[in-house]
Short mmCIF file of C-alpha atoms in Angstrom, two decimals:
data_model
loop_
_atom_site.label_atom_id
_atom_site.label_comp_id
_atom_site.label_asym_id
_atom_site.label_seq_id
_atom_site.Cartn_x
_atom_site.Cartn_y
_atom_site.Cartn_z
CA MET J 1 -0.01 -0.01 -0.02
CA ARG J 2 1.17 3.48 -0.74
CA GLY J 3 0.16 6.87 0.58
CA ASN J 4 1.34 9.84 2.46
CA ALA J 5 0.78 8.92 6.12
CA THR J 6 0.63 12.52 7.29
CA LEU J 7 -1.97 13.57 4.68
CA LEU J 8 -4.03 10.37 5.19
CA THR J 9 -4.00 10.86 9.00
CA SER J 10 -5.10 14.48 8.59
CA ALA J 11 -7.95 13.52 6.21
CA VAL J 12 -9.24 10.68 8.46
CA GLU J 13 -9.00 12.84 11.59
CA ASN J 14 -10.97 15.61 9.83
CA VAL J 15 -13.73 13.25 8.66
CA ILE J 16 -14.04 11.76 12.19
CA ARG J 17 -14.00 15.16 13.79
CA ASN J 18 -16.81 16.30 11.54
CA ALA J 19 -18.77 13.12 12.26
CA VAL J 20 -18.45 13.91 16.00
CA HIS J 21 -19.27 17.58 15.57
CA TYR J 22 -22.43 17.01 13.48
CA GLY J 23 -23.51 13.76 15.14
CA ARG J 24 -26.65 13.69 17.28
CA PRO J 25 -26.28 13.06 21.02
CA GLY J 26 -26.02 9.32 21.58
CA SER J 27 -25.32 8.52 17.92
CA GLU J 28 -22.53 6.15 16.96
CA ILE J 29 -19.67 6.56 14.57
CA ALA J 30 -18.52 3.44 12.78
CA VAL J 31 -14.99 3.12 11.44
CA GLU J 32 -14.15 0.13 9.32
CA LEU J 33 -10.92 -0.78 7.60
CA ALA J 34 -10.69 -3.66 5.11
CA ALA J 35 -7.54 -4.72 3.32
CA ALA J 36 -7.08 -7.22 0.49
CA ASP J 37 -4.68 -7.60 -2.44
CA GLY J 38 -2.51 -4.69 -1.44
CA ARG J 39 -5.43 -2.28 -1.25
CA ALA J 40 -7.27 -0.80 1.68
CA ALA J 41 -10.79 0.62 2.08
CA LEU J 42 -11.70 2.85 4.92
CA THR J 43 -15.39 3.52 5.73
CA ILE J 44 -16.49 6.08 8.27
CA ALA J 45 -20.22 6.46 8.94
CA ASN J 46 -22.44 8.26 11.35
CA ARG J 47 -26.19 9.00 11.77
CA GLY J 48 -25.69 12.69 12.28
CA GLU J 49 -27.51 15.49 10.59
CA SER J 50 -26.91 15.77 6.89
CA LEU J 51 -25.60 18.81 5.13
CA ARG J 52 -28.15 21.17 3.64
CA ALA J 53 -28.44 20.88 -0.18
CA ALA J 54 -26.99 24.38 -0.61
CA ASP J 55 -23.88 23.36 1.41
CA LEU J 56 -23.52 20.02 -0.27
CA GLN J 57 -23.22 21.73 -3.66
CA ARG J 58 -20.29 23.85 -2.40
CA ILE J 59 -18.23 21.39 -0.30
CA PHE J 60 -15.35 21.21 -2.81
CA GLU J 61 -14.92 24.91 -3.14
CA PRO J 62 -11.59 26.07 -1.68
CA PHE J 63 -11.94 27.56 1.77
CA TYR J 64 -15.68 26.86 1.98
CA THR J 65 -16.90 26.15 5.56
CA THR J 66 -20.19 25.89 7.41
CA LYS J 67 -18.52 26.71 10.71
CA GLU J 68 -18.42 30.06 12.42
CA VAL J 69 -15.19 32.02 12.74
CA GLY J 70 -12.95 30.44 15.37
CA GLU J 71 -14.72 27.02 15.28
CA GLY J 72 -12.21 25.28 13.07
CA THR J 73 -11.42 24.95 9.38
CA GLY J 74 -14.66 23.44 8.32
CA LEU J 75 -15.29 20.96 5.54
#
């Protein structure tokens, strides 16, 4: 398997942090890692609130965030 450990760690931490931030009280976050034939698949799921349609359309815009100033870097 190949990948930049620092960048992968940062991406996984960010996804999990968002799942915690947007999750409903008492909800669970599932993290699953499967590896086969030199490949890995990471699945992170929660039952938190979904993004609004207007936000979902913009999530890949540079510097776009749904968070208030001082609350983190956002999506």
